[in-house]
Short mmCIF file of C-alpha atoms and ligand atoms in Angstrom, two decimals:
data_model
loop_
_atom_site.label_atom_id
_atom_site.label_comp_id
_atom_site.label_asym_id
_atom_site.label_seq_id
_atom_site.Cartn_x
_atom_site.Cartn_y
_atom_site.Cartn_z
CA MET A 366 -44.02 75.51 6.92
CA ALA A 367 -44.41 74.71 3.25
CA ARG A 368 -46.46 71.56 2.90
CA LEU A 369 -46.54 70.23 -0.63
CA HIS A 370 -49.10 67.88 -2.07
CA VAL A 371 -46.95 65.21 -3.65
CA ILE A 372 -48.03 62.55 -6.11
CA VAL A 373 -45.89 59.43 -6.33
CA VAL A 374 -46.56 57.07 -9.24
CA GLY A 375 -45.64 53.46 -8.40
CA ALA A 376 -45.40 51.80 -5.01
CA GLY A 377 -42.31 49.76 -5.68
CA ILE A 378 -39.41 50.03 -3.23
CA GLY A 379 -38.29 53.24 -5.00
CA GLY A 380 -41.65 54.98 -4.83
CA LEU A 381 -42.22 54.01 -1.21
CA ALA A 382 -38.76 55.21 -0.20
CA ALA A 383 -39.48 58.58 -1.90
CA ALA A 384 -42.90 58.75 -0.18
CA ALA A 385 -41.25 58.08 3.20
CA ALA A 386 -38.50 60.69 2.70
CA LEU A 387 -41.01 63.34 1.57
CA ARG A 388 -43.52 62.52 4.36
CA GLN A 389 -40.79 62.80 6.92
CA ASN A 390 -40.14 66.26 5.59
CA GLY A 391 -43.65 67.40 6.24
CA HIS A 392 -45.36 66.79 2.90
CA GLN A 393 -48.70 65.23 2.11
CA VAL A 394 -48.13 62.32 -0.20
CA GLU A 395 -50.51 60.29 -2.38
CA ILE A 396 -49.24 57.15 -4.13
CA PHE A 397 -50.94 55.65 -7.21
CA GLU A 398 -50.01 52.03 -7.93
CA SER A 399 -51.38 50.14 -10.90
CA SER A 400 -51.20 46.65 -9.32
CA HIS A 401 -52.99 45.14 -6.40
CA PHE A 402 -49.76 43.59 -5.12
CA GLU A 403 -51.12 40.15 -5.81
CA GLU A 404 -48.11 39.21 -7.89
CA GLU A 405 -45.43 40.12 -5.36
CA ILE A 406 -42.85 37.41 -5.86
CA GLY A 407 -40.25 36.47 -3.31
CA ALA A 408 -36.64 37.32 -4.00
CA GLY A 409 -33.60 38.38 -2.08
CA ILE A 410 -32.02 41.81 -2.41
CA GLY A 411 -28.62 43.04 -1.33
CA LEU A 412 -28.37 46.26 0.63
CA PRO A 413 -24.90 47.66 0.13
CA PRO A 414 -23.50 50.08 2.80
CA ASN A 415 -24.65 53.25 0.96
CA ALA A 416 -28.21 51.83 1.02
CA VAL A 417 -28.13 50.84 4.71
CA LYS A 418 -26.96 54.34 5.58
CA ILE A 419 -30.07 55.81 3.95
CA LEU A 420 -32.43 53.26 5.44
CA LYS A 421 -31.11 54.45 8.84
CA TYR A 422 -31.63 58.09 7.89
CA LEU A 423 -35.25 57.15 7.15
CA SER A 424 -35.43 55.60 10.62
CA CYS A 425 -36.08 52.13 9.10
CA ASN A 426 -36.02 49.51 11.84
CA LEU A 427 -33.50 47.12 10.37
CA GLU A 428 -34.69 44.35 12.69
CA GLU A 429 -37.85 44.16 10.60
CA LEU A 430 -35.81 43.30 7.57
CA HIS A 431 -34.48 40.02 9.03
CA CYS A 432 -31.20 40.73 7.36
CA VAL A 433 -28.21 38.50 7.06
CA PRO A 434 -24.80 40.21 6.99
CA TYR A 435 -22.57 39.79 3.95
CA GLU A 436 -19.31 38.85 5.58
CA GLY A 437 -17.49 37.27 2.71
CA VAL A 438 -17.94 35.57 -0.57
CA VAL A 439 -16.74 32.09 -1.65
CA THR A 440 -16.23 31.44 -5.29
CA PHE A 441 -16.09 28.17 -7.15
CA PHE A 442 -15.05 26.96 -10.58
CA ALA A 443 -17.57 24.94 -12.56
CA ASN A 444 -15.58 21.76 -11.66
CA GLY A 445 -16.28 22.33 -7.99
CA SER A 446 -12.82 23.61 -6.96
CA GLU A 447 -12.72 26.72 -4.87
CA GLY A 448 -11.81 29.73 -7.02
CA LEU A 449 -10.11 33.05 -6.54
CA PRO A 450 -11.24 35.02 -3.53
CA GLN A 451 -13.31 38.02 -4.36
CA THR A 452 -13.68 39.63 -1.02
CA LEU A 453 -14.45 43.10 0.22
CA HIS A 454 -12.59 43.40 3.46
CA HIS A 455 -13.79 45.31 6.50
CA ILE A 456 -16.92 46.61 4.86
CA ALA A 457 -18.37 48.40 7.90
CA ARG A 458 -15.08 50.03 8.80
CA ARG A 459 -14.35 51.23 5.28
CA PHE A 460 -17.82 52.35 4.25
CA GLY A 461 -19.56 53.19 7.55
CA GLU A 462 -22.16 50.41 7.40
CA ASN A 463 -22.40 46.73 6.73
CA TRP A 464 -23.63 45.11 3.55
CA LEU A 465 -26.87 43.36 4.41
CA LEU A 466 -28.94 40.76 2.52
CA CYS A 467 -32.70 40.75 2.91
CA HIS A 468 -36.00 39.72 1.36
CA ARG A 469 -37.77 42.15 -0.95
CA VAL A 470 -41.12 41.52 0.66
CA ASP A 471 -39.74 42.48 4.12
CA LEU A 472 -38.12 45.58 2.62
CA HIS A 473 -41.32 46.55 0.83
CA ALA A 474 -43.36 46.15 4.01
CA ALA A 475 -40.91 48.21 6.09
CA LEU A 476 -40.87 51.03 3.52
CA LYS A 477 -44.60 50.99 3.21
CA ASN A 478 -44.88 51.35 6.94
CA LEU A 479 -42.53 54.33 6.98
CA ALA A 480 -44.55 55.97 4.20
CA CYS A 481 -48.10 55.10 5.12
CA GLY A 482 -47.94 53.97 8.75
CA ALA A 483 -50.09 55.91 11.23
CA SER A 484 -47.19 56.68 13.46
CA VAL A 485 -43.75 58.03 12.55
CA PRO A 486 -40.64 56.40 14.04
CA LYS A 487 -39.62 57.82 17.39
CA SER A 488 -36.33 58.96 15.99
CA THR A 489 -37.87 61.25 13.38
CA ASN A 490 -39.00 64.70 14.24
CA ALA A 491 -42.74 64.06 14.70
CA GLN A 492 -43.64 67.76 14.53
CA MET A 493 -41.93 68.08 11.20
CA SER A 494 -43.45 64.92 9.77
CA GLY A 495 -46.38 64.91 7.40
CA PRO A 496 -49.53 62.83 7.57
CA PRO A 497 -49.39 59.17 6.52
CA ALA A 498 -49.08 58.86 2.76
CA VAL A 499 -52.26 57.55 1.09
CA LEU A 500 -51.75 54.46 -1.08
CA HIS A 501 -54.24 53.93 -3.90
CA LEU A 502 -53.94 50.36 -5.30
CA GLY A 503 -55.24 49.37 -8.72
CA LYS A 504 -54.85 52.96 -9.99
CA LYS A 505 -52.83 53.21 -13.20
CA VAL A 506 -51.54 56.53 -14.29
CA VAL A 507 -52.01 56.96 -18.08
CA ASP A 508 -50.86 60.47 -18.68
CA TYR A 509 -48.78 63.31 -17.24
CA ASN A 510 -48.87 67.07 -17.70
CA ALA A 511 -45.73 68.83 -16.53
CA THR A 512 -47.17 72.32 -16.98
CA LEU A 513 -50.25 71.67 -14.94
CA GLY A 514 -48.57 69.33 -12.51
CA ALA A 515 -51.19 66.69 -13.17
CA VAL A 516 -51.53 63.02 -13.79
CA THR A 517 -54.51 61.27 -15.43
CA LEU A 518 -55.66 57.97 -13.98
CA GLU A 519 -57.06 55.13 -16.07
CA ASN A 520 -60.54 55.87 -14.73
CA GLY A 521 -60.31 59.33 -16.30
CA THR A 522 -59.79 61.39 -13.18
CA VAL A 523 -57.14 64.09 -13.23
CA GLN A 524 -55.05 64.43 -10.06
CA TYR A 525 -53.04 67.57 -9.30
CA GLY A 526 -49.86 67.75 -7.31
CA ASP A 527 -47.22 70.36 -6.48
CA LEU A 528 -44.64 67.72 -7.12
CA ILE A 529 -44.96 64.52 -9.12
CA VAL A 530 -42.53 61.68 -8.64
CA ALA A 531 -42.63 59.02 -11.34
CA ALA A 532 -41.25 55.83 -9.77
CA ASP A 533 -42.93 53.56 -12.30
CA GLY A 534 -40.05 51.20 -12.88
CA ILE A 535 -38.01 50.05 -15.79
CA ARG A 536 -40.97 50.12 -18.19
CA SER A 537 -41.74 53.72 -17.13
CA ALA A 538 -44.31 55.44 -19.31
CA CYS A 539 -43.32 58.80 -17.84
CA ARG A 540 -39.71 58.53 -18.97
CA SER A 541 -40.51 58.78 -22.69
CA ILE A 542 -42.87 61.68 -22.11
CA LEU A 543 -40.03 63.86 -20.78
CA PRO A 544 -38.33 65.89 -23.53
CA GLY A 545 -35.63 64.23 -25.58
CA ASN A 546 -35.66 60.85 -23.87
CA PRO A 547 -35.35 57.63 -25.90
CA MET A 548 -38.47 55.53 -26.11
CA LYS A 549 -36.85 52.12 -25.82
CA VAL A 550 -34.88 50.16 -23.28
CA GLU A 551 -32.56 48.03 -25.33
CA PRO A 552 -31.95 44.39 -24.43
CA SER A 553 -28.67 43.70 -22.63
CA ASN A 554 -28.68 40.08 -23.90
CA ILE A 555 -28.15 38.98 -20.31
CA ALA A 556 -30.75 37.24 -18.25
CA ALA A 557 -31.04 35.57 -14.86
CA TYR A 558 -33.03 32.60 -13.61
CA ARG A 559 -34.22 33.46 -10.16
CA TRP A 560 -35.67 31.31 -7.40
CA MET A 561 -35.63 30.76 -3.69
CA VAL A 562 -35.03 27.66 -1.64
CA ASP A 563 -35.36 26.84 2.08
CA ARG A 564 -32.05 26.42 3.83
CA SER A 565 -33.54 23.57 5.87
CA ILE A 566 -34.04 21.55 2.73
CA VAL A 567 -30.52 22.24 1.53
CA LYS A 568 -29.14 21.12 4.98
CA THR A 569 -30.62 17.61 4.46
CA HIS A 570 -28.21 17.00 1.58
CA PRO A 571 -24.53 16.55 2.64
CA GLU A 572 -23.27 17.21 -0.95
CA LEU A 573 -24.76 20.67 -0.65
CA ASP A 574 -22.44 21.68 2.22
CA TRP A 575 -20.83 24.19 -0.15
CA VAL A 576 -24.00 26.25 0.00
CA THR A 577 -24.14 26.77 3.79
CA ALA A 578 -20.48 26.44 4.84
CA GLY A 579 -18.04 29.33 5.16
CA PRO A 580 -18.72 32.99 5.93
CA SER A 581 -22.19 34.41 5.82
CA GLY A 582 -22.63 35.75 2.28
CA PRO A 583 -22.81 34.79 -1.34
CA LYS A 584 -21.44 31.67 -2.97
CA ILE A 585 -20.53 32.27 -6.58
CA VAL A 586 -19.94 29.60 -9.23
CA THR A 587 -18.43 30.88 -12.46
CA THR A 588 -17.94 28.95 -15.66
CA ALA A 589 -15.17 29.62 -18.17
CA ASP A 590 -17.67 31.39 -20.47
CA SER A 591 -19.06 33.54 -17.70
CA ARG A 592 -22.25 31.84 -16.80
CA VAL A 593 -22.71 32.54 -13.10
CA LEU A 594 -24.69 30.92 -10.30
CA ILE A 595 -25.04 33.16 -7.21
CA VAL A 596 -26.58 31.90 -3.96
CA TYR A 597 -27.07 34.06 -0.90
CA PRO A 598 -29.07 33.81 2.35
CA CYS A 599 -31.76 36.19 3.53
CA ARG A 600 -34.64 36.24 6.04
CA ASP A 601 -32.53 35.40 9.08
CA GLY A 602 -30.71 32.80 6.98
CA LYS A 603 -33.83 30.66 6.54
CA LEU A 604 -34.12 31.28 2.83
CA LEU A 605 -31.58 31.18 0.03
CA ASN A 606 -31.90 33.45 -2.95
CA VAL A 607 -30.49 32.11 -6.24
CA LEU A 608 -29.58 33.83 -9.49
CA GLY A 609 -28.40 31.97 -12.61
CA ILE A 610 -26.94 34.63 -14.88
CA HIS A 611 -26.20 33.87 -18.52
CA SER A 612 -26.28 35.44 -21.94
CA ASP A 613 -29.60 35.40 -23.68
CA HIS A 614 -29.74 36.60 -27.27
CA GLY A 615 -32.90 37.59 -29.06
CA GLN A 616 -34.54 39.14 -26.05
CA ASP A 617 -36.92 41.53 -27.82
CA GLY A 618 -40.59 40.70 -27.79
CA LYS A 619 -40.45 38.12 -25.02
CA ASP A 620 -41.93 38.49 -21.56
CA TRP A 621 -39.33 40.29 -19.46
CA ASN A 622 -39.93 38.12 -16.46
CA ARG A 623 -41.38 34.78 -17.44
CA PRO A 624 -41.81 31.45 -15.57
CA ALA A 625 -39.04 28.98 -16.36
CA THR A 626 -38.56 25.24 -15.81
CA GLN A 627 -35.99 23.38 -13.80
CA ALA A 628 -35.00 21.50 -16.95
CA GLU A 629 -33.98 24.76 -18.59
CA VAL A 630 -31.75 25.75 -15.74
CA THR A 631 -30.21 22.29 -15.50
CA ASP A 632 -29.56 22.40 -19.17
CA MET A 633 -27.90 25.82 -18.90
CA PHE A 634 -25.46 24.57 -16.19
CA SER A 635 -25.20 20.94 -17.37
CA ASP A 636 -21.40 21.04 -17.67
CA CYS A 637 -21.02 21.96 -13.95
CA HIS A 638 -20.01 19.68 -11.08
CA PRO A 639 -22.83 17.38 -9.80
CA GLN A 640 -22.98 19.33 -6.49
CA PHE A 641 -24.22 22.35 -8.46
CA ILE A 642 -26.70 20.26 -10.51
CA LYS A 643 -27.96 18.72 -7.31
CA PHE A 644 -28.63 22.16 -5.94
CA ILE A 645 -30.49 23.18 -9.08
CA SER A 646 -32.67 20.03 -8.68
CA LEU A 647 -34.20 21.67 -5.57
CA ALA A 648 -35.45 24.66 -7.54
CA GLU A 649 -39.15 25.52 -7.77
CA ASN A 650 -41.07 28.58 -9.00
CA ILE A 651 -38.29 29.71 -11.21
CA ARG A 652 -38.52 32.84 -13.28
CA LEU A 653 -36.34 34.12 -16.03
CA TRP A 654 -35.59 37.81 -15.75
CA GLN A 655 -34.28 39.73 -18.67
CA MET A 656 -31.77 42.18 -17.34
CA ARG A 657 -32.04 45.58 -18.85
CA CYS A 658 -30.55 48.95 -18.15
CA THR A 659 -32.04 52.25 -19.22
CA PRO A 660 -30.03 54.20 -21.77
CA VAL A 661 -28.51 57.52 -20.76
CA LEU A 662 -31.48 59.95 -20.65
CA ASN A 663 -31.71 63.54 -21.78
CA ALA A 664 -34.01 64.61 -18.91
CA TRP A 665 -34.93 63.28 -15.51
CA VAL A 666 -37.20 66.20 -14.77
CA ASP A 667 -39.65 68.52 -16.49
CA GLY A 668 -41.50 71.26 -14.63
CA SER A 669 -42.79 69.62 -11.47
CA ILE A 670 -42.28 66.02 -12.64
CA ALA A 671 -39.26 63.93 -11.69
CA LEU A 672 -38.24 60.36 -12.49
CA LEU A 673 -36.90 58.21 -9.60
CA GLY A 674 -35.53 54.71 -9.27
CA ASP A 675 -35.50 52.22 -12.15
CA ALA A 676 -37.62 54.66 -14.24
CA ALA A 677 -34.51 56.88 -14.37
CA HIS A 678 -31.69 54.40 -14.11
CA ALA A 679 -32.45 50.69 -14.29
CA THR A 680 -29.11 49.04 -13.61
CA LEU A 681 -27.57 45.64 -14.17
CA PRO A 682 -27.11 43.91 -10.80
CA THR A 683 -23.30 43.69 -11.03
CA PHE A 684 -22.68 45.51 -7.71
CA GLY A 685 -26.21 45.18 -6.27
CA GLN A 686 -26.65 48.93 -6.56
CA GLY A 687 -30.03 49.25 -8.34
CA PHE A 688 -32.18 49.90 -5.31
CA ALA A 689 -29.37 51.75 -3.50
CA LEU A 690 -29.50 54.39 -6.22
CA ALA A 691 -33.27 54.68 -5.79
CA LEU A 692 -32.76 55.28 -2.04
CA GLU A 693 -30.17 57.92 -2.84
CA ASP A 694 -32.68 59.60 -5.15
CA ALA A 695 -35.30 59.50 -2.41
CA ILE A 696 -33.16 61.01 0.37
CA THR A 697 -31.99 63.66 -2.08
CA LEU A 698 -35.58 64.74 -2.66
CA GLY A 699 -36.10 64.70 1.06
CA VAL A 700 -33.25 67.14 1.56
CA LEU A 701 -34.09 69.38 -1.41
CA PHE A 702 -37.76 69.56 -0.23
CA SER A 703 -36.80 69.98 3.37
CA SER A 704 -39.69 71.27 5.47
CA GLU A 705 -37.56 74.01 6.87
CA SER A 706 -37.56 75.99 3.67
CA ALA A 707 -40.29 78.60 3.52
CA ALA A 708 -41.33 78.80 -0.13
CA ILE A 709 -40.36 76.01 -2.55
CA ASN A 710 -39.97 76.58 -6.25
CA VAL A 711 -40.52 73.02 -7.34
CA PRO A 712 -39.08 73.14 -10.90
CA GLU A 713 -35.91 74.87 -9.53
CA ARG A 714 -35.49 72.25 -6.80
CA LEU A 715 -35.96 69.50 -9.36
CA LYS A 716 -33.22 70.95 -11.53
CA ALA A 717 -30.98 70.62 -8.50
CA TYR A 718 -32.23 67.03 -8.07
CA GLN A 719 -31.16 66.18 -11.63
CA LEU A 720 -27.83 67.90 -11.12
CA LEU A 721 -27.15 65.92 -7.96
CA ARG A 722 -28.37 62.53 -9.14
CA LYS A 723 -28.07 62.05 -12.91
CA GLN A 724 -24.31 61.92 -13.31
CA ARG A 725 -23.92 59.73 -10.21
CA ALA A 726 -26.49 57.20 -11.44
CA GLU A 727 -25.02 57.17 -14.91
CA TYR A 728 -21.60 56.38 -13.48
CA VAL A 729 -22.84 53.47 -11.33
CA ALA A 730 -25.19 52.14 -14.00
CA GLY A 731 -22.53 52.49 -16.71
CA GLN A 732 -19.99 50.60 -14.69
CA SER A 733 -22.55 47.94 -13.79
CA ARG A 734 -23.10 47.39 -17.49
CA ASP A 735 -19.54 47.61 -18.75
CA GLN A 736 -18.19 45.26 -16.10
CA ILE A 737 -20.52 42.56 -17.25
CA ILE A 738 -20.43 43.23 -21.01
CA PHE A 739 -16.76 43.75 -21.59
CA PRO A 740 -14.61 40.77 -20.60
CA THR A 741 -11.55 42.96 -19.88
CA MET A 742 -13.52 44.93 -17.32
CA ARG A 743 -14.93 42.02 -15.37
CA GLY A 744 -14.20 42.11 -11.72
CA LEU A 745 -12.71 45.63 -11.81
CA PHE A 746 -14.94 46.68 -8.93
CA TYR A 747 -13.35 43.97 -6.76
CA ARG A 748 -9.84 45.08 -7.71
CA SER A 749 -10.37 48.75 -7.21
CA PRO A 750 -10.67 50.11 -3.63
CA GLU A 751 -11.16 53.58 -5.10
CA MET A 752 -14.17 52.47 -7.08
CA GLN A 753 -15.56 50.63 -4.08
CA GLN A 754 -15.21 53.82 -2.07
CA ASP A 755 -16.87 55.90 -4.77
CA ILE A 756 -19.83 53.57 -5.02
CA MET A 757 -20.31 52.21 -1.51
CA GLY A 758 -18.85 55.00 0.57
CA TYR A 759 -21.22 57.58 -0.94
CA ASP A 760 -23.40 59.51 1.48
CA ALA A 761 -26.20 60.93 -0.68
CA ARG A 762 -27.76 62.87 2.19
CA LYS A 763 -24.50 64.60 3.02
CA VAL A 764 -23.90 65.47 -0.63
CA ALA A 765 -27.39 66.93 -0.98
CA GLU A 766 -27.15 68.87 2.28
CA THR A 767 -23.82 70.37 1.33
CA PHE A 768 -25.27 71.42 -2.01
CA PHE A 769 -28.46 72.72 -0.44
CA GLN A 770 -26.61 74.88 2.08
CA SER A 771 -24.67 76.46 -0.73
CA ILE A 772 -27.71 77.79 -2.61
CA PRO A 773 -29.79 80.78 -1.59
CA SER A 774 -33.24 79.54 -0.48
C1 FAD B 2029 -32.54 40.11 -11.29
C2 FAD B 2029 -32.39 41.37 -10.49
C3 FAD B 2029 -31.70 41.39 -9.32
C4 FAD B 2029 -31.56 42.57 -8.57
N1 FAD B 2029 -30.79 42.57 -7.41
C5 FAD B 2029 -30.61 43.73 -6.75
C6 FAD B 2029 -29.79 43.79 -5.59
O1 FAD B 2029 -29.31 42.77 -5.08
N2 FAD B 2029 -29.62 45.00 -4.95
C7 FAD B 2029 -30.23 46.15 -5.45
O2 FAD B 2029 -29.98 47.19 -4.86
N3 FAD B 2029 -31.01 46.15 -6.50
C8 FAD B 2029 -31.23 44.96 -7.18
N4 FAD B 2029 -32.03 44.98 -8.28
C9 FAD B 2029 -32.62 46.21 -8.73
C10 FAD B 2029 -33.87 46.56 -7.95
O3 FAD B 2029 -34.76 45.48 -7.93
C11 FAD B 2029 -34.52 47.73 -8.55
O4 FAD B 2029 -33.59 48.79 -8.69
C12 FAD B 2029 -35.71 48.25 -7.71
O5 FAD B 2029 -36.64 47.25 -7.51
C13 FAD B 2029 -36.36 49.44 -8.40
O6 FAD B 2029 -37.47 49.88 -7.70
P1 FAD B 2029 -38.49 50.89 -8.37
O7 FAD B 2029 -39.46 51.19 -7.31
O8 FAD B 2029 -37.79 51.99 -9.04
O9 FAD B 2029 -39.18 50.07 -9.55
P2 FAD B 2029 -40.22 48.80 -9.44
O10 FAD B 2029 -39.90 47.93 -8.29
O11 FAD B 2029 -40.26 48.22 -10.74
O12 FAD B 2029 -41.60 49.53 -9.09
C14 FAD B 2029 -42.34 50.20 -10.03
C15 FAD B 2029 -43.82 50.22 -9.56
O13 FAD B 2029 -44.57 51.07 -10.38
C16 FAD B 2029 -45.78 50.48 -10.70
N5 FAD B 2029 -46.26 51.13 -11.96
C17 FAD B 2029 -45.66 50.98 -13.18
N6 FAD B 2029 -46.36 51.70 -14.10
C18 FAD B 2029 -47.35 52.35 -13.44
C19 FAD B 2029 -48.40 53.24 -13.84
N7 FAD B 2029 -48.47 53.64 -15.09
N8 FAD B 2029 -49.20 53.72 -12.90
C20 FAD B 2029 -49.13 53.30 -11.60
N9 FAD B 2029 -48.14 52.43 -11.14
C21 FAD B 2029 -47.31 51.96 -12.04
C22 FAD B 2029 -45.46 49.02 -10.83
O14 FAD B 2029 -46.61 48.19 -10.68
C23 FAD B 2029 -44.48 48.85 -9.69
O15 FAD B 2029 -45.07 48.51 -8.46
C24 FAD B 2029 -32.20 43.75 -9.02
C25 FAD B 2029 -32.96 43.73 -10.18
C26 FAD B 2029 -33.08 42.58 -10.91
C27 FAD B 2029 -33.92 42.56 -12.20
C1 NAG B 2030 -10.94 23.32 -11.91
O1 NAG B 2030 -10.89 24.35 -12.82
C2 NAG B 2030 -9.93 25.43 -12.61
C3 NAG B 2030 -10.17 26.51 -13.64
O2 NAG B 2030 -10.29 25.98 -14.92
C4 NAG B 2030 -8.54 24.81 -12.60
O3 NAG B 2030 -7.63 25.86 -12.35
C5 NAG B 2030 -8.49 23.72 -11.55
O4 NAG B 2030 -7.24 23.15 -11.55
C6 NAG B 2030 -9.59 22.69 -11.76
N1 NAG B 2030 -9.57 21.78 -10.64
C7 NAG B 2030 -9.59 20.42 -10.78
C8 NAG B 2030 -9.58 19.65 -9.54
O5 NAG B 2030 -9.59 19.96 -11.90
C1 NAG B 2031 -50.89 70.41 -20.39
O1 NAG B 2031 -51.99 71.25 -20.14
C2 NAG B 2031 -51.90 72.50 -20.82
C3 NAG B 2031 -53.01 73.37 -20.27
O2 NAG B 2031 -54.30 72.69 -20.31
C4 NAG B 2031 -52.03 72.21 -22.32
O3 NAG B 2031 -51.99 73.45 -23.02
C5 NAG B 2031 -50.93 71.31 -22.75
O4 NAG B 2031 -51.05 71.00 -24.11
C6 NAG B 2031 -50.89 70.10 -21.92
N1 NAG B 2031 -49.66 69.30 -22.21
C7 NAG B 2031 -49.64 68.07 -22.55
C8 NAG B 2031 -48.34 67.45 -22.82
O5 NAG B 2031 -50.71 67.40 -22.62
C1 NAG B 2032 -60.84 57.29 -9.99
O1 NAG B 2032 -59.88 56.97 -8.94
C2 NAG B 2032 -59.70 58.03 -7.94
C3 NAG B 2032 -58.58 57.61 -7.04
O2 NAG B 2032 -58.84 56.43 -6.34
C4 NAG B 2032 -60.99 58.26 -7.24
O3 NAG B 2032 -60.83 59.29 -6.30
C5 NAG B 2032 -62.11 58.62 -8.24
O4 NAG B 2032 -63.34 58.76 -7.58
C6 NAG B 2032 -62.19 57.59 -9.37
N1 NAG B 2032 -63.14 58.12 -10.38
C7 NAG B 2032 -64.03 57.32 -10.95
C8 NAG B 2032 -64.79 58.01 -12.07
O5 NAG B 2032 -64.17 56.17 -10.67
#
């Protein structure tokens, strides 16, 4: 059995998913993460059906995620009237899995356990599985060498790997080292206020019934000029995740994720019905996130180095597909570096990875951008069952396996 020594840079949800997929295929993984996870902020995250499918392939225990199912969305106009339905019918039947809503901290913990936990899930082939991945916190990677298959840590040490996965997020330093890639991530001029609020607090205010009534899932308030307030439950319904999306010009130079005040948010939605203002008045610990998407890249791979997750394809959250794409990347690596193959030519396999993933991610990321930026394209996803099938009905493992079986090993 070919056991590779894999280096993963970044222990975000993308890096941990990659570590889990590679570990489960027999490889020995080391993860270098610059932070100490002291700043982990709470936020909800949607898991569309194509993501849930892969979490199951990774034997993730979904119970641990305390998910809430997305059963329907209720929309409102700024004046408080209910708006046009924007509903995805029969999600599980059409796409094979449900759409689930969870908390990032729970997701991070579950993935970390799959990658680094002492035991492997019963459902995975324990014989095939590699040792627990080793997570090094507070270890920043400052340089890469694709020829040597090496990364340099901030403390000066050089670490060698047969395969190096750079999952270092939207501000990836690795991305611009790969040949022909642009240096900069342009502003999208769109930003989101984000915060969380306890459902129990909302329940004490009768005028906030609109938040908790109706089917389990998002409530979306849209103004005539496309400011959007999105509220959805997570963590067994006990917490509500809120996004206040709006245009934000002059983004360069500012902190990409800065603390914000309640007054700012109130001001932003001041023309909305009092029931929405009341809801905003419960907000605490608000942050303003600049939403950015990576430009189309020239290369995702070079020698034994590959980009994964937001480093390769940071995506606007239009369809909640950012993390789903990272999971697709991860399971694709798992298949391409399957432990059943005798000898592995890493650069060749990574060329296949780029072939399988780049176009797909560019399509989803491109649509996520265009359907926010161009007014005529807004809501196209909800009107197009074909596009929904393309995006949410995708089975990245199946695609990779079909491809893999077709090449001589
Ligand atoms: C407002 C907003 C809402 C979103 N909502 C959704 C949603 O509902 N559904 C969805 O699927 N996606 C959503 N996303 C996208 C999703 O959050 C990202 O796609 C996902 O977090 C990317 O994970 P990642 O591991 O690639 O990157 P990150 O989570 O950014 O992780 C990168 C990690 O690398 C570390 N790192 C960076 N540089 C170095 C270095 N040099 N050395 C060592 N470590 C380093 C960082 O500390 C970090 O831990 C949303 C994003 C935003 C901004
Ligand atoms: C609220 O606004 C919508 C969209 O502008 C409009 O169609 C609707 O009639 C308004 N409702 C009330 C009660 O004014
Ligand atoms: C990688 O290492 C090789 C061998 O030491 C060296 O020749 C090359 O310049 C290095 N590449 C980079 C980009 O540093
Ligand atoms: C640098 O960090 C690595 C990884 O944790 C460690 O093995 C090494 O001993 C450190 N080197 C120095 C000089 O501190």
